[in-house]
Every structure is written in structure tokens, then in C-alpha cells.
GROMACS .gro file of C-alpha atoms in nm:
model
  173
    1UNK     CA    1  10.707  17.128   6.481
    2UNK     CA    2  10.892  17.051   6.784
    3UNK     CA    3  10.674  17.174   7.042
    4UNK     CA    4  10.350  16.981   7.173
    5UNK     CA    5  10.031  17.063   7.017
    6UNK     CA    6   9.782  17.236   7.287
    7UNK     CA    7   9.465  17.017   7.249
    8UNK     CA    8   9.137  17.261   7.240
    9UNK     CA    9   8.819  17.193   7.378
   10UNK     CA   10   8.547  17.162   7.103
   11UNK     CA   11   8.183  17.209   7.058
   12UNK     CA   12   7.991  17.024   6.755
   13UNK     CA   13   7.661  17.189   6.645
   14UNK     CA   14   7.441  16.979   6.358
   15UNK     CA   15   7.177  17.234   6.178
   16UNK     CA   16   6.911  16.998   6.029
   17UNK     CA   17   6.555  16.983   6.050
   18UNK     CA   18   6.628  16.547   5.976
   19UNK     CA   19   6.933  16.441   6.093
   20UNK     CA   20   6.943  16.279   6.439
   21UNK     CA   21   7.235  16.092   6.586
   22UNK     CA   22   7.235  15.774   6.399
   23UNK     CA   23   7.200  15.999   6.068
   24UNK     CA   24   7.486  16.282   6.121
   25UNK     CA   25   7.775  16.232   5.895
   26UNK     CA   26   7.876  16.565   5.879
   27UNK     CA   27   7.887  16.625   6.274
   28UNK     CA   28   8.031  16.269   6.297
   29UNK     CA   29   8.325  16.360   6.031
   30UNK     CA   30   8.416  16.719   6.260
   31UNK     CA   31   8.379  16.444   6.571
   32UNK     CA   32   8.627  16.234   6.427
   33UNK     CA   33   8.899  16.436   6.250
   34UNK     CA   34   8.915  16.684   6.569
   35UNK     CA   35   8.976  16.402   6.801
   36UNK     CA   36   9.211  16.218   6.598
   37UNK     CA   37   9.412  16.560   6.548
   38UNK     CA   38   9.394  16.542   6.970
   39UNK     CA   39   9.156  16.803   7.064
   40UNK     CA   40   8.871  16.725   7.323
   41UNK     CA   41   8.511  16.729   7.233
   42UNK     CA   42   8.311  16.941   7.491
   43UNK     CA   43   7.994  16.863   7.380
   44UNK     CA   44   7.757  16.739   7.041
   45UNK     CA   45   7.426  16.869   6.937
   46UNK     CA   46   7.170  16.865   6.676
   47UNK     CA   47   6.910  17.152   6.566
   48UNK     CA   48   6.636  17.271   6.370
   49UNK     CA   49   6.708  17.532   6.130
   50UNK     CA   50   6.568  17.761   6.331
   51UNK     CA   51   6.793  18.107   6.420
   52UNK     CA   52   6.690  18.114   6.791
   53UNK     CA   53   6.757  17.789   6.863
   54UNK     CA   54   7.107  17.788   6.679
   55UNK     CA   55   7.148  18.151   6.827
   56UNK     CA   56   7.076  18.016   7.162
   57UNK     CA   57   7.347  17.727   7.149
   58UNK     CA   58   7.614  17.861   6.999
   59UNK     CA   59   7.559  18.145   7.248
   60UNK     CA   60   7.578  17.966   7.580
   61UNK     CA   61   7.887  17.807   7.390
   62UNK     CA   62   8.054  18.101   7.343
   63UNK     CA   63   7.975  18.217   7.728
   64UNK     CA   64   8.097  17.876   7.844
   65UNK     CA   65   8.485  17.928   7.960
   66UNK     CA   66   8.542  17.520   7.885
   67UNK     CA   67   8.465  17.597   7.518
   68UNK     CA   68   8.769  17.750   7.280
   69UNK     CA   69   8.621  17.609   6.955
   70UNK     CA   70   8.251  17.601   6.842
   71UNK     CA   71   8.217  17.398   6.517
   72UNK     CA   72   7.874  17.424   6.274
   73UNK     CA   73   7.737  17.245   5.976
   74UNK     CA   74   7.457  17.267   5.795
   75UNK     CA   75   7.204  17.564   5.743
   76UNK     CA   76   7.454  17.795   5.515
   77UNK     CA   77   7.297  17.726   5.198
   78UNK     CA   78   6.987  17.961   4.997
   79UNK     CA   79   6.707  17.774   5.070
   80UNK     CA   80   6.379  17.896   5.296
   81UNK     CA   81   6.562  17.748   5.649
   82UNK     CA   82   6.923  17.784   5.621
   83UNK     CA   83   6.946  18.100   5.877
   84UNK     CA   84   7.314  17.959   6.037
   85UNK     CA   85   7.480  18.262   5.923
   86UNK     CA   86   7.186  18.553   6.106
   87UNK     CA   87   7.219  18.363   6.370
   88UNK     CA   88   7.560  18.355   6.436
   89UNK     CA   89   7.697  18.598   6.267
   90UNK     CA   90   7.539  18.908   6.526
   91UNK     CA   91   7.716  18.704   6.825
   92UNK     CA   92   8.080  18.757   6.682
   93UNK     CA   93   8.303  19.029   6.807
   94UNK     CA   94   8.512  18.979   6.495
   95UNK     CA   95   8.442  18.781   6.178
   96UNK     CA   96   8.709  18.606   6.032
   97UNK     CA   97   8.664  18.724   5.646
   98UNK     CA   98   8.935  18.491   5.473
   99UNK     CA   99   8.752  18.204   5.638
  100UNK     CA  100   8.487  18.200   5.378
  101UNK     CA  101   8.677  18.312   5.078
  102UNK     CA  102   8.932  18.026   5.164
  103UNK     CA  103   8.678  17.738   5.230
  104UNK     CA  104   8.494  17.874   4.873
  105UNK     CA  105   8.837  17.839   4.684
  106UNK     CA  106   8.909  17.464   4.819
  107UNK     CA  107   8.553  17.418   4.758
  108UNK     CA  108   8.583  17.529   4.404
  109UNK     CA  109   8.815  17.255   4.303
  110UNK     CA  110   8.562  17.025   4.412
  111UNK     CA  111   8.195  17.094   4.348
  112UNK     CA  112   8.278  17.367   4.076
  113UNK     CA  113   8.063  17.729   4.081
  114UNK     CA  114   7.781  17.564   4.311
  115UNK     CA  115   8.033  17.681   4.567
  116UNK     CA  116   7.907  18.060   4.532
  117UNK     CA  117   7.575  17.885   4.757
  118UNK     CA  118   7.783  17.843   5.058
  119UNK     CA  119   7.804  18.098   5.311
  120UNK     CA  120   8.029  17.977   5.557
  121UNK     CA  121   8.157  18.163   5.815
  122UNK     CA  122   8.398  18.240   6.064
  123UNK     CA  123   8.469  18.470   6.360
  124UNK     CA  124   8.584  18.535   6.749
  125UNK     CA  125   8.356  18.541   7.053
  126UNK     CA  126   8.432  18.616   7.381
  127UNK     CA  127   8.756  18.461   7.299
  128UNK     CA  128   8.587  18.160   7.133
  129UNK     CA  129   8.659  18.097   6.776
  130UNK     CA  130   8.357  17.989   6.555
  131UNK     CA  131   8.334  17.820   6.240
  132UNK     CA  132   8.025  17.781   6.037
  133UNK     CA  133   8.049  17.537   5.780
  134UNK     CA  134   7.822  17.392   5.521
  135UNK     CA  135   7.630  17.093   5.579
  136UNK     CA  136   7.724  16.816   5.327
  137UNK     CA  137   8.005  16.550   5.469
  138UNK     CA  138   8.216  16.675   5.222
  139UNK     CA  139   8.234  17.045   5.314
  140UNK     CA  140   8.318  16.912   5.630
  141UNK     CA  141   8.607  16.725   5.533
  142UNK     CA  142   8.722  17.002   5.307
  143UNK     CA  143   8.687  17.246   5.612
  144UNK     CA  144   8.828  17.057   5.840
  145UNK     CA  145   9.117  16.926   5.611
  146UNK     CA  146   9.209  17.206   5.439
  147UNK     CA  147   9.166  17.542   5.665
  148UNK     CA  148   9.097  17.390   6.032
  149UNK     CA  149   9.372  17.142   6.127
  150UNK     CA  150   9.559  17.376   6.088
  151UNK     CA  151   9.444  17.665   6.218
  152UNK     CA  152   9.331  17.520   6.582
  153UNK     CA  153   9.672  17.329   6.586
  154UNK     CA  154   9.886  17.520   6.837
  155UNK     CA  155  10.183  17.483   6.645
  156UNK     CA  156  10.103  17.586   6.306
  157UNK     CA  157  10.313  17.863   6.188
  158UNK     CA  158  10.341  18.193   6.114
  159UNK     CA  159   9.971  18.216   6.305
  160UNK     CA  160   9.672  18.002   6.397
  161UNK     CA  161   9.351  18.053   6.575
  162UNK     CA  162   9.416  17.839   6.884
  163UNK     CA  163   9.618  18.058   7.013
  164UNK     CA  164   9.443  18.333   7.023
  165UNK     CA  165   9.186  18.141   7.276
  166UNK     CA  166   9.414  17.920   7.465
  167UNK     CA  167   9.411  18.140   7.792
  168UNK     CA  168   9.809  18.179   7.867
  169UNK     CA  169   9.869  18.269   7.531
  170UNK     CA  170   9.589  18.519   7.433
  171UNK     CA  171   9.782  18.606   7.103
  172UNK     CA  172   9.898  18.453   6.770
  173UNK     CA  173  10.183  18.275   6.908
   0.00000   0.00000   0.00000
């Protein structure tokens, strides 16, 4: 990789009806991996499992021109108040299918079948890429480490996501 790496501009959303700052690993580990692989964090949040409210963020995310990446954990699970997925999934102009099936297969290796229980997501936005991942500091790291430094690294090859919303480029790259 010869060329620079484009740094991306990065929104972190926590789902959790407990966590607060002091008690966020997971949005704490996507903090800290995307600025140590040089990308800029344009802003942190934390909210209830509730589908408006996560609608309503990631939403004004996606319409913000300063944001190329949004970034989610937590609320992807079965139980009554994981809704990440309905409430994301109906702003995406195109869902990003392999995401899941690639995070479940890393996943696999790690926490075994309970990995069928995540439904982690992916997609483009009003040339925005969004990433819904599961809540646990772990599926974070797995995420992140396996499929998304990578794929928001400019210079990844044969294709990668950042591309696709860095504004000169507009295309795989």
C-alpha cells in the first residue's frame, strides 16, 4: 500500500437502555480502533433501545455531509428492545448483505452457534455507509478487526467501502 490512507469522518452510536459514558466499552473500543487506524470521530452518542430515537440519529447522520461512516452497537440481539435493525434498516438505499454473513462467520469461531442471535447489519445512505453491529465489546472488536479496517481503509484492495463515500472518488477505487 503505497498510497496514503484517506481518513473518514465517523459517527459512534451506543444502543443501551444502561450504558452511559463512563460504562461504554463497546462504543469506546469502535472510538479507539477507528482513531488509531486514523479516521476522525465526528461525533459519540448513547440511546435507548428505542427505534425512533435510533431512527432519528442515525438519520440526521446520514443527512449530515461531514459524516461518511455511521458506526452502531448494541440492540441487534432477540430480546423485547433490540429494534437496531427496523430502525435502520428502512433508511438504507442499499444493504450491504455479505456484511452480516461475514461478521456471523468470524463470529462463529468465537462464541460458537449463539452467533445465529446477531443481526448485524450493513448498508449505504445518501452516500453514507452504515454498520450495525452487536453490542458486546467483543463483537466490536471482531467487527472492527476483522471486516471494518479494512473496508473504510482507502487503500484496501480489490474494493472497500470508503471509497465509495469519499466525495472525489464516488466509486470502488
Amino acid at each position: 500500500m503505497s498510497e496514503e490512507m484517506v481518513p473518514l469522518s465517523v459517527a459512534v452510536l451506543t444502543v443501551s437502555d444502561t450504558r452511559t459514558e463512563d460504562t461504554d466499552r463497546s462504543g469506546q473500543a469502535l472510538v479507539e480502533r477507528l482513531t488509531a487506524a486514523g479516521h476522525r470521530l465526528a461525533d459519540k452518542r448513547i440511546v435507548p433501545d428505542d427505534v425512533y430515537r435510533i431512527r432519528a440519529v442515525v438519520a440526521d447522520w446520514i443527512a449530515a455531509p461531514e459524516v461518511q461512516v455511521v458506526l452502531t452497537t448494541g440492540g441487534t440481539g432477540f430480546t423485547g428492545r433490540d429494534s437496531t435493525p427496523e430502525a435502520v434498516s428502512v433508511l438504507l438505499d442499499k444493504r450491504i448483505e455479505g456484511f452480516g454473513e461475514l461478521f456471523r462467520q468470524l463470529s462463529w469461531q468465537e462464541i460458537g452457534s449463539s452467533t445465529v442471535q446477531s443481526r448485524c447489519l450493513g448498508g449505504l445512505a445518501n452516500a453514507t455507509v452504515v454498520f450495525c453491529l452487536p453490542g458486546t465489546t467483543g463483537a466490536c472488536r471482531t467487527g472492527w478487526d476483522g471486516i471494518l479496517a479494512e473496508q473504510l481503509d482507502s487503500r484496501h484492495r480489490p474494493c472497500n467501502f470508503a471509497n465509495l463515500v469519499i466525495p472525489e472518488r464516488g466509486q470502488h477505487g
